[in-house]
XYZ file of C-alpha atoms in Angstrom:
549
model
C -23.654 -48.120 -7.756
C -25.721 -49.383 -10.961
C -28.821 -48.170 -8.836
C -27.294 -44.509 -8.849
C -26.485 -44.510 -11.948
C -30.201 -45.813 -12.983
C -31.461 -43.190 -11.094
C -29.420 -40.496 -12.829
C -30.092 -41.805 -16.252
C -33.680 -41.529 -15.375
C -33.587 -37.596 -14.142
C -31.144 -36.842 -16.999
C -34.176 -38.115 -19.486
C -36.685 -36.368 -17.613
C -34.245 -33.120 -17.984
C -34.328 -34.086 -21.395
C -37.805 -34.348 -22.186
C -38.742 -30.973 -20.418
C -35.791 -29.196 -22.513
C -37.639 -30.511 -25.968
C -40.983 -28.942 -24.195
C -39.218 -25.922 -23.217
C -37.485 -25.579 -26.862
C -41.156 -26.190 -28.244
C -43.145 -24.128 -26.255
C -40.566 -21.141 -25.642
C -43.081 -18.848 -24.239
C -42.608 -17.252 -20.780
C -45.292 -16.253 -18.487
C -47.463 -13.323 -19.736
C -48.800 -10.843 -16.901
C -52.902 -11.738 -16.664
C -53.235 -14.141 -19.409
C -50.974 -17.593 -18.238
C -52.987 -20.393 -16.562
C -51.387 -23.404 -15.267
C -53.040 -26.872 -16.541
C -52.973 -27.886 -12.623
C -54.669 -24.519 -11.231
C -57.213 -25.097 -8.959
C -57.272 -29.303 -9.453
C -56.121 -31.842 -7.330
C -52.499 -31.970 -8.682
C -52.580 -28.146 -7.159
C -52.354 -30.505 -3.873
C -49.286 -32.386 -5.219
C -46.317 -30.377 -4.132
C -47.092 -30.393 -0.317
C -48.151 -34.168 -0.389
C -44.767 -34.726 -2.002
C -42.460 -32.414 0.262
C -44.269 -33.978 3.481
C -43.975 -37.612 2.034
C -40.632 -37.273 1.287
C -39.002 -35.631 4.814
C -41.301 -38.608 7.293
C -39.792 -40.891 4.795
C -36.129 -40.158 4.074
C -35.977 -38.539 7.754
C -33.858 -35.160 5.649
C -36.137 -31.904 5.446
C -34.522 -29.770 3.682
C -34.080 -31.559 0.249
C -37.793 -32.735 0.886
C -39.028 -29.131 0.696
C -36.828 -28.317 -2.335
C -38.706 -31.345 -4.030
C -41.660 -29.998 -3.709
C -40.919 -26.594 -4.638
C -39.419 -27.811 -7.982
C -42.605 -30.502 -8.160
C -45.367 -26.932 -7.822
C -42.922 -24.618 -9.934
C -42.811 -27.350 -12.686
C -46.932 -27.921 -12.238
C -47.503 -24.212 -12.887
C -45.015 -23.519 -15.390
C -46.746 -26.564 -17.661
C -43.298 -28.041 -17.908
C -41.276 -24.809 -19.106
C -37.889 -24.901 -17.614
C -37.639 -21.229 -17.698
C -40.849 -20.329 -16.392
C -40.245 -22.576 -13.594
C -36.677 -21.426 -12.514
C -38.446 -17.812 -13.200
C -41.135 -19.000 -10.436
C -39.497 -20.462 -7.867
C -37.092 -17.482 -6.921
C -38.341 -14.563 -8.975
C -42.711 -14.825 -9.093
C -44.348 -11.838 -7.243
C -46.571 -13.896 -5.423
C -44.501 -16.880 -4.353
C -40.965 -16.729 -5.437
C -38.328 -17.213 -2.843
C -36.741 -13.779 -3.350
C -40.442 -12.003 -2.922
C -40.934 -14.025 -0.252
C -37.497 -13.397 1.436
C -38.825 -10.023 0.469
C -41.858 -9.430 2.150
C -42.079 -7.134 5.348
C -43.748 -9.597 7.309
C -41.431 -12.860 6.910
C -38.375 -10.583 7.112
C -39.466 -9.502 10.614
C -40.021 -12.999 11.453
C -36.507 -13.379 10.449
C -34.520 -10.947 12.356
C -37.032 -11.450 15.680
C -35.463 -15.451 15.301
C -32.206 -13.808 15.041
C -32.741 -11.436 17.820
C -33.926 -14.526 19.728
C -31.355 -16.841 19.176
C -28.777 -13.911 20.357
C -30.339 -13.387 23.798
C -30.248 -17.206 24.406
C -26.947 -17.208 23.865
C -26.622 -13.834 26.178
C -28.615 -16.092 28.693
C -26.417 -18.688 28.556
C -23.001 -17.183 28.153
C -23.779 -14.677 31.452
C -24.802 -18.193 33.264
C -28.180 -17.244 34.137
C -29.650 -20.445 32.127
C -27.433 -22.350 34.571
C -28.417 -20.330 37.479
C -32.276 -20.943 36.968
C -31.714 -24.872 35.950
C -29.853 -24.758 39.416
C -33.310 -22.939 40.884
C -35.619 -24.710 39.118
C -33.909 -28.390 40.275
C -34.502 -27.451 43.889
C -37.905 -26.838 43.132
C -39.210 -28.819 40.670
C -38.276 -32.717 42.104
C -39.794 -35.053 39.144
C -40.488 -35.384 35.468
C -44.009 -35.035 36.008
C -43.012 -31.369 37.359
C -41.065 -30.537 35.090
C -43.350 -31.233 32.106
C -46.059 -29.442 33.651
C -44.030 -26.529 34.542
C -43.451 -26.596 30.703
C -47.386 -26.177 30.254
C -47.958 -23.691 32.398
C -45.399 -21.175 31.230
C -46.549 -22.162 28.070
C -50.138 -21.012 28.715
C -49.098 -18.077 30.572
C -47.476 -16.882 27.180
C -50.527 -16.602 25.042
C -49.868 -13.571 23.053
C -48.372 -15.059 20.187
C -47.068 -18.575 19.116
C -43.916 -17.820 17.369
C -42.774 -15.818 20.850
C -44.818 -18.633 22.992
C -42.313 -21.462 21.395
C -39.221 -19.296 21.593
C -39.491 -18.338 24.772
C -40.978 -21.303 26.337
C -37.953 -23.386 25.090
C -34.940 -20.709 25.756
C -36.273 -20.569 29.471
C -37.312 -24.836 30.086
C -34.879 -26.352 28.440
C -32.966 -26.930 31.141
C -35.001 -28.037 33.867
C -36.100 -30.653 31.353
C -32.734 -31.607 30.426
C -31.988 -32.137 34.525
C -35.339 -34.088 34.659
C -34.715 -36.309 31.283
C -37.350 -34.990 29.252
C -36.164 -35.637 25.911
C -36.354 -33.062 23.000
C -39.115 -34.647 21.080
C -41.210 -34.707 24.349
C -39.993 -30.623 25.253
C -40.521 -29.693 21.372
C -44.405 -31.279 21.843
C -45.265 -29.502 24.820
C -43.810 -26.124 23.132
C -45.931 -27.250 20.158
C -49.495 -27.925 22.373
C -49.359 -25.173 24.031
C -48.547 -22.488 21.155
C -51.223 -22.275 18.476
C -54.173 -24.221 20.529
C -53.505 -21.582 23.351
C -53.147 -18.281 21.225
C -56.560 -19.592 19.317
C -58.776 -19.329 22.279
C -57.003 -16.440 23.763
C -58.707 -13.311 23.751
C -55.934 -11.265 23.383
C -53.497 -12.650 21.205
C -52.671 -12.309 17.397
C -54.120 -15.022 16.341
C -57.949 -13.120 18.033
C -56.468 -10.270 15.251
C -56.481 -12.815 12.756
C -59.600 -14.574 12.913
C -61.060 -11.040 13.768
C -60.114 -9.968 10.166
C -60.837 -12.959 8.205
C -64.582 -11.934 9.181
C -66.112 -10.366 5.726
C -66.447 -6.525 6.419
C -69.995 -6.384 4.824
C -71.557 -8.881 6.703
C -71.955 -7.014 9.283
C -70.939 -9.135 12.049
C -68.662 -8.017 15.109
C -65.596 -10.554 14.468
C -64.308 -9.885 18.028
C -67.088 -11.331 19.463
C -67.883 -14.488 17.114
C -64.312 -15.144 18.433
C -65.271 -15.053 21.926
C -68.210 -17.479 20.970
C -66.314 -20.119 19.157
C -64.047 -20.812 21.854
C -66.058 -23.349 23.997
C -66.311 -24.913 20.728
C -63.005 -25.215 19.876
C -62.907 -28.908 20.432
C -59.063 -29.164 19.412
C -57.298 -26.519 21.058
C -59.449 -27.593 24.439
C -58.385 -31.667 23.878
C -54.932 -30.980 22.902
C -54.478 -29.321 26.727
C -56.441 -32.157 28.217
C -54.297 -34.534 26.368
C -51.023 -33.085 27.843
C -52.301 -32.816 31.160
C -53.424 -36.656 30.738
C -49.979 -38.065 29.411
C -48.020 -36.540 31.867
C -50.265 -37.497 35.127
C -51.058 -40.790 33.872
C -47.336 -41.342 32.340
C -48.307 -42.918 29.174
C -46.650 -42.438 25.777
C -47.120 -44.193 22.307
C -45.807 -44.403 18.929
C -42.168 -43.249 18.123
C -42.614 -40.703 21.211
C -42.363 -43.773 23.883
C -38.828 -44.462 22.063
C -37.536 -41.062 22.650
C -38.931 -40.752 26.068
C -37.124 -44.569 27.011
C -34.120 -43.014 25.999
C -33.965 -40.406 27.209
C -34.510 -42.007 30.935
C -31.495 -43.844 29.917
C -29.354 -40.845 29.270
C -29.970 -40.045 25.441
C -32.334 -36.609 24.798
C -31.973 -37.106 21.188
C -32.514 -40.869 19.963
C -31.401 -40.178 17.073
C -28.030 -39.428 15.454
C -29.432 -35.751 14.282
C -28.638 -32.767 17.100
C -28.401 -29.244 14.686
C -28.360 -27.534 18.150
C -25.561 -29.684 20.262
C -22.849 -27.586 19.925
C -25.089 -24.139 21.017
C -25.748 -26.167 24.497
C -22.671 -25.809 26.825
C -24.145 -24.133 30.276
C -21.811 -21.686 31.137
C -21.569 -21.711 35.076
C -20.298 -18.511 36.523
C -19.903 -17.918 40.409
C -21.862 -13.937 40.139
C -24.322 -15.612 37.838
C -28.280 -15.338 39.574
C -31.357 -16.550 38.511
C -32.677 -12.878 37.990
C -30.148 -12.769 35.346
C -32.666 -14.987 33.303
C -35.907 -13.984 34.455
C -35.698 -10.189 33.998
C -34.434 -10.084 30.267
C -37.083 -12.954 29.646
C -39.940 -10.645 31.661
C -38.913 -7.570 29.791
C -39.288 -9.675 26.936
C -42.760 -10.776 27.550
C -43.706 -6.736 28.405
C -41.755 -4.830 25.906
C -43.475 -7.181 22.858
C -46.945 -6.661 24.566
C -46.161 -2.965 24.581
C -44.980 -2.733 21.119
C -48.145 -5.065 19.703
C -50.414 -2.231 21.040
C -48.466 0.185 20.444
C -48.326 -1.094 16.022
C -52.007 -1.228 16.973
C -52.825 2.486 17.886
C -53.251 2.088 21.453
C -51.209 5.066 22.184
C -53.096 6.994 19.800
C -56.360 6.602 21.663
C -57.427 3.110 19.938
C -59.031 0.685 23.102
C -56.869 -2.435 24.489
C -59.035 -4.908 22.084
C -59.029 -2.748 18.995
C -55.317 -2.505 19.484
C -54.414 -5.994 19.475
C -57.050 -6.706 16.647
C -55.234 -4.277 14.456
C -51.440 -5.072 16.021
C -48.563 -6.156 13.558
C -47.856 -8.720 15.232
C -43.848 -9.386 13.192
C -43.428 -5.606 13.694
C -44.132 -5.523 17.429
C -42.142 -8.932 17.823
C -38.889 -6.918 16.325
C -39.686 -3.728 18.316
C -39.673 -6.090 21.839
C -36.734 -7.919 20.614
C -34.630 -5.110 20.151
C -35.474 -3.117 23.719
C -34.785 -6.901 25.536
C -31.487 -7.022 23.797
C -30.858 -3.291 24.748
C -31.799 -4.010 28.282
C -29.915 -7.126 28.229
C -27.149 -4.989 27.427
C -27.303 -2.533 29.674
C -27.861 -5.003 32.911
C -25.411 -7.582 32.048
C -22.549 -4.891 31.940
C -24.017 -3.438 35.235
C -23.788 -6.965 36.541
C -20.087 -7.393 35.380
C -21.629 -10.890 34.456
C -20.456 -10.179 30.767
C -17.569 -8.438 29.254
C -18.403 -6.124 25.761
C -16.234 -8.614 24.205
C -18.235 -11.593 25.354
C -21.236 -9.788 24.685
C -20.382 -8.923 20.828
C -19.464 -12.783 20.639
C -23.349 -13.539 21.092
C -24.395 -11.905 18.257
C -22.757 -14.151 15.543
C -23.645 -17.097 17.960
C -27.333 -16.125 18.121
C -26.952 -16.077 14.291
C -25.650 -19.127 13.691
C -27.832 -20.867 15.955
C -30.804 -19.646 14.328
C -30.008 -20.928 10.227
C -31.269 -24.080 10.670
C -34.849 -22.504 11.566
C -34.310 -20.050 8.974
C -33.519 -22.128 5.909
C -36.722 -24.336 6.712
C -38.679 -21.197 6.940
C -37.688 -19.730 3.620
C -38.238 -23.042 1.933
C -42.015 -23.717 3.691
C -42.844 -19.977 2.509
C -41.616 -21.106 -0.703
C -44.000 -23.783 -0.862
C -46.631 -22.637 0.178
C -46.221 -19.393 -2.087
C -46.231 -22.587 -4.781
C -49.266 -23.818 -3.769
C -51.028 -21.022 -3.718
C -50.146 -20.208 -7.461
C -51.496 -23.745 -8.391
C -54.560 -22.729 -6.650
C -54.844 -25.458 -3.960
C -57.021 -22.891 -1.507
C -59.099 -22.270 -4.175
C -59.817 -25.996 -5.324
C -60.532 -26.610 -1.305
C -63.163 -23.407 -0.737
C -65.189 -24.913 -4.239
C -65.083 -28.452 -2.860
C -66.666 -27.272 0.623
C -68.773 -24.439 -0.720
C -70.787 -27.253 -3.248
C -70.756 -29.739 -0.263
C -72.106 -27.228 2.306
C -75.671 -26.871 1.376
C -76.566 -30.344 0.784
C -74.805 -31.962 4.238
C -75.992 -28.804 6.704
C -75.634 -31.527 9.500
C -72.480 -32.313 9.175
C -70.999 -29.117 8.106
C -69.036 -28.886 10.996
C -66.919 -32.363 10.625
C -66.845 -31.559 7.098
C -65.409 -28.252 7.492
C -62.890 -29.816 10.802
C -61.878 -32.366 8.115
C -61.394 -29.735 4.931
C -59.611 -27.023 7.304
C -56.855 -29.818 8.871
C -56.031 -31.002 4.953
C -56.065 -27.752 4.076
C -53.720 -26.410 6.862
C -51.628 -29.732 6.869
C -50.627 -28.943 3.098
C -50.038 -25.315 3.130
C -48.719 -25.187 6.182
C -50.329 -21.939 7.766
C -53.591 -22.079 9.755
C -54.119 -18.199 9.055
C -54.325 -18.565 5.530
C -56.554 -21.427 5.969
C -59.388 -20.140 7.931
C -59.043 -16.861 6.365
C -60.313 -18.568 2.847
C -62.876 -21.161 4.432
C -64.314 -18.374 6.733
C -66.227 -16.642 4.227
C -67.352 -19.676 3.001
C -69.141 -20.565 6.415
C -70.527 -17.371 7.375
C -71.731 -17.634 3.827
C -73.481 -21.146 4.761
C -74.516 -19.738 8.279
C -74.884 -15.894 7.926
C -75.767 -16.004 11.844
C -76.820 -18.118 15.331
C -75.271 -20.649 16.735
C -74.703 -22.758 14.272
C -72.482 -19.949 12.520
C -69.987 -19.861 15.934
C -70.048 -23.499 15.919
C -69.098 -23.770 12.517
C -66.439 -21.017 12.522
C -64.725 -22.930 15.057
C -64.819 -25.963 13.296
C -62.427 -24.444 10.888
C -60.600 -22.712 13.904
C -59.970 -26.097 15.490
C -59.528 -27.708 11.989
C -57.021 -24.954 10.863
C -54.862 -25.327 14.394
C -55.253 -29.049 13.859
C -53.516 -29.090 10.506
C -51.087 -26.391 11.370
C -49.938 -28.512 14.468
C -48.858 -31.649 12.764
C -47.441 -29.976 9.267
C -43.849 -30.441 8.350
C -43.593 -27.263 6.783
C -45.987 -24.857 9.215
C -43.905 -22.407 10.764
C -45.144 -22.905 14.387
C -43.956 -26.828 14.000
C -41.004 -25.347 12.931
C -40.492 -22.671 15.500
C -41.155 -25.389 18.276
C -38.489 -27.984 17.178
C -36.325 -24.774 17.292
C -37.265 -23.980 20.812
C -37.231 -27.270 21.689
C -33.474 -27.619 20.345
C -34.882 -30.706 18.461
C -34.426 -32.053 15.001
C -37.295 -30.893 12.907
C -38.534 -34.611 11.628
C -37.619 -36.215 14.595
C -40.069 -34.311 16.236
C -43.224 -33.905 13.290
C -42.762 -38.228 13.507
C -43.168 -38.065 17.448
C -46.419 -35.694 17.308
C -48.386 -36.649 14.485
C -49.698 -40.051 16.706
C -50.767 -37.388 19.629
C -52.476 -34.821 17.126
C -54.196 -37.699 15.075
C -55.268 -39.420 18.467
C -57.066 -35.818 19.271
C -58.376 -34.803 15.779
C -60.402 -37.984 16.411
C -61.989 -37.692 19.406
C -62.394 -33.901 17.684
C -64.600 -35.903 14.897
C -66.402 -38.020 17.502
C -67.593 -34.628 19.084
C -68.385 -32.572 15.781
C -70.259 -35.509 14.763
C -72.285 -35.806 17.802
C -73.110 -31.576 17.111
C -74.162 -32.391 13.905
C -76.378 -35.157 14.830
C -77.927 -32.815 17.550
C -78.518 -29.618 14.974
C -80.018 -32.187 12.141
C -82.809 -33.577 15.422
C -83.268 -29.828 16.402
C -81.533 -29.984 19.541
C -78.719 -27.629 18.693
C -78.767 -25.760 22.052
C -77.672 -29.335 23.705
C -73.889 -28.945 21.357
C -71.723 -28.102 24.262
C -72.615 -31.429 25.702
C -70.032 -32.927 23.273
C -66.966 -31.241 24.986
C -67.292 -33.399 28.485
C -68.039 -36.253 25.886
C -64.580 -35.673 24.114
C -62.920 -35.208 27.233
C -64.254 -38.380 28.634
C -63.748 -40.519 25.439
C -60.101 -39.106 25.413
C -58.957 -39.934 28.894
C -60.083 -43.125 27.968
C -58.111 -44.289 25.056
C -55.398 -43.098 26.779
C -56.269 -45.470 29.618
C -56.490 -48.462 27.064
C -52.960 -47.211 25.704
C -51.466 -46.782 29.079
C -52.611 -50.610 30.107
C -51.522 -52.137 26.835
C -48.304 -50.274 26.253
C -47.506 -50.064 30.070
C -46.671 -46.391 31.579
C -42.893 -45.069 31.928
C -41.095 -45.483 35.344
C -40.832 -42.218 36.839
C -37.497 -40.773 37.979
């Protein structure tokens, strides 16, 4: 109790002393003239490094992101209590209300909703049940079922927020049947989201890294894209590193724990399960496997459809352009709502559902969706916080006076930079849409400019992957149906594991472009891949591999 109380006394005088700086100072932020002390130093860095210390070490997320909210809102206000309560809900550029605000993360928003409403149609007309039933005559092992994971998983390439959805909704329970536990489910969700999507083509993420290419330089983004992606060391390993684990049955770090237990019976490990009481299956005797597979399929088709379509591509613009210039939270809503209308329509044909039944989804889907949402609105929060304080900014100067004397080893540089970068904001977008620039700025053109680029690609996806507060971590513990630290502390080993062999092989490029044998670079991937299989070898014999059931 005195330790409480110690505490308190301590915030109370910290209260206290920013109240006699507030009374003193008594000026509010004026439009174009206020400058924070922090902007653009290395305290801009402080409120992610906090919010991420704080949830791997107290295990609790939410408070952890609200600490480091207050931590950047207090950094840019220079200690003004009512500038900083004016920033954190009410700023234009990263307030929680104008974030809450903006088109974009409200479409995010209501596609969660709309998702978390047809897995509950899935589940309450039994067709979750009926394809666990399938899928258990089919797929006979573990080793299946974590691969059938992948593969769906790859198949859905067009975006990563519908990839980890999806993926999740429809697997779950074929992994539940084959004890896969959550952490494990949430990882493979994870792996085969944002690495995928950045070496696909046709995806939003192509859009993305398609428009962070300067319009007057005179380079055709789409196809620097299409050149970076045999150099996308990270996105490449991570798949090779899932494909390894689950043939060679070797786990590490906190992941082996989880995976033990959950051969013995327990999915979860620990005592945190936000999504236990959304998981009943509902077993119905009229319930068929189509009655999961066709809403998911229309699913799939009708947010293709409407991502070209917010594109122009029925207005005469070609497949490509279409998805380059797709919004992709606009087309996401637009395919939600025809699946649920569809849904609709079928399930009442079936007489699987009644209109009462279906009507008690909605508030279900809802409900099973907050968790998501809160952790969303606070990571947009935070990263609107860092941005104020100028943290991208601070990064792009620190690479940009580093690039021209260390040519060579621009590309670990920028792998290394990009991941940080990423890992503290918690968006890969924003990341290689700063540090872009920069590079073709560096390397205006040749190979050395694709090889570069997807430095920051892989760095960016690297950063993203592993981030407590990235919305694609988030998005997969959702889909997953797995507590959001439980499973950042399970995947941080596996992502730190790749981004190292990732170093190895951008190391070995630069060594080859400072000797003048640049053309030899794509000798590093078969050199990762090699190096990779190995350490998981060495892991395998010294932490022995799971017993497979």
């Amino acid at each position: 109790m005195k330790r409480k109380q110690m505490v308190m006394l301590v915030l109370l005088a910290v209260f206290a002393a920013l109240l006699v700086v507030t009374i003193i100072t008594g000026g509010k932020e004026t439009d174009g003239e206020y400058t924070s002390i922090a902007y653009a130093t290395i305290f801009s860095l402080l409120p992610p490094v906090i919010a991420i210390g704080l949830a791997l070490f107290t295990k609790e997320v939410y408070t952890s992101l609200l600490a480091g909210i207050l931590a950047g809102a207090l950094l840019y206000s220079n200690g003004n209590l009512e500038t900083m309560v004016n920033t954190m809900f009410f700023h234009e550029e990263g307030g929680m209300v104008y974030k809450l605000a903006d088109a974009w993360n409200v479409g995010i928003i209501v596609f969660l909703v709309m998702l978390g409403i047809l897995v509950s149609l899935l589940n309450k007309a039994g067709g979750s049940a009926a394809f666990g039933k399938w899928a258990s005559k089919r797929i006979k092992t573990r080793i299946g079922a974590q691969i059938s994971v992948m593969i769906l998983g790859v198949m859905i390439f067009v975006d990563d927020y519908f990839n980890c959805l999806t993926v999740g909704s429809v697997m779950r329970p074929v992994t539940d049947r084959h004890k896969v536990s959550r952490a494990k489910l949430s990882y493979i969700i994870d792996a085969t989201a944002a690495p995928v999507c950045i070496i696909a083509p046709i995806s939003s993420w192509a859009a993305a890294v398609t428009s962070s290419v300067p319009s007057d330089s005179g380079i055709n983004g789409f196809a620097v894209f299409i050149q970076t992606i045999p150099y996308n060391l990270y996105a490449i390993l991570t798949l090779v590193m899932l494909v390894a684990i689950t043939l060679l049955r070797v786990d590490f770090g906190p992941m082996k724990r989880h995976e033990m237990n959950a051969i013995a019976g327990d999915l979860f490990t620990t005592p945190g399960r936000p999504y236990e009481g959304n998981e009943e299956e509902v077993i119905k005797e009229n319930s068929h496997v189509l009655d999961l597979i066709l809403p998911v399929a229309v699913l799939i088709a009708s947010c293709i459809i409407s991502m070209i379509y917010t594109g122009g591509f029925f207005e005469g613009t070609s497949f490509v352009d279409a998805f380059a210039g797709s919004d992709a939270s606009v087309g996401l809503v637009l395919g939600g709502a025809v699946t649920l209308a569809f849904t609709f329509v079928y399930y009442m044909m079936r007489d699987v559902l009644t209109f009462q039944e279906f009507t008690e989804c909605i508030p279900d889907g809802f409900k099973s969706m907050i968790a998501p949402i809160m952790i969303l609105t606070l990571a947009w929060t935070l990263s609107g916080m860092t941005n104020l304080l100028g943290a991208k900014v601070f990064v792009a100067d620190l690479v940009e006076h580093s690039a021209q004397g260390m040519q060579g080893f621009l590309p670990m540089i920028i792998f290394l930079v990009a991941a940080f970068l990423a890992f503290a904001t918690g968006t890969s977008w924003g990341t290689f849409s700063i540090l872009i620039p920069i590079v073709i700025g560096v390397f205006p053109s040749g190979q050395m400019m694709a090889i570069s680029i997807s430095s920051c690609l892989a760095g960016a996806v690297c950063g993203d992957h592993c981030s407590p507060i990235s919305d694609t971590t988030i998005m997969a513990s959702a889909g997953g149906h797995c507590e959001h630290v439980n499973h950042v502390a399970t995947q941080i080993p596996y992502v730190a594991l790749v981004a190292a062999v990732c170093m190895v092989g951008y190391f070995i490029i630069g060594v080859l472009q400072a000797v003048g044998m640049a053309q030899l670079s794509l000798i590093s991937l078969p050199i990762c891949i090699v190096i990779l299989v190995g350490a998981l070898c060495v892991i395998r014999a010294k932490t022995g591999g799971k017993e497979e059931i």
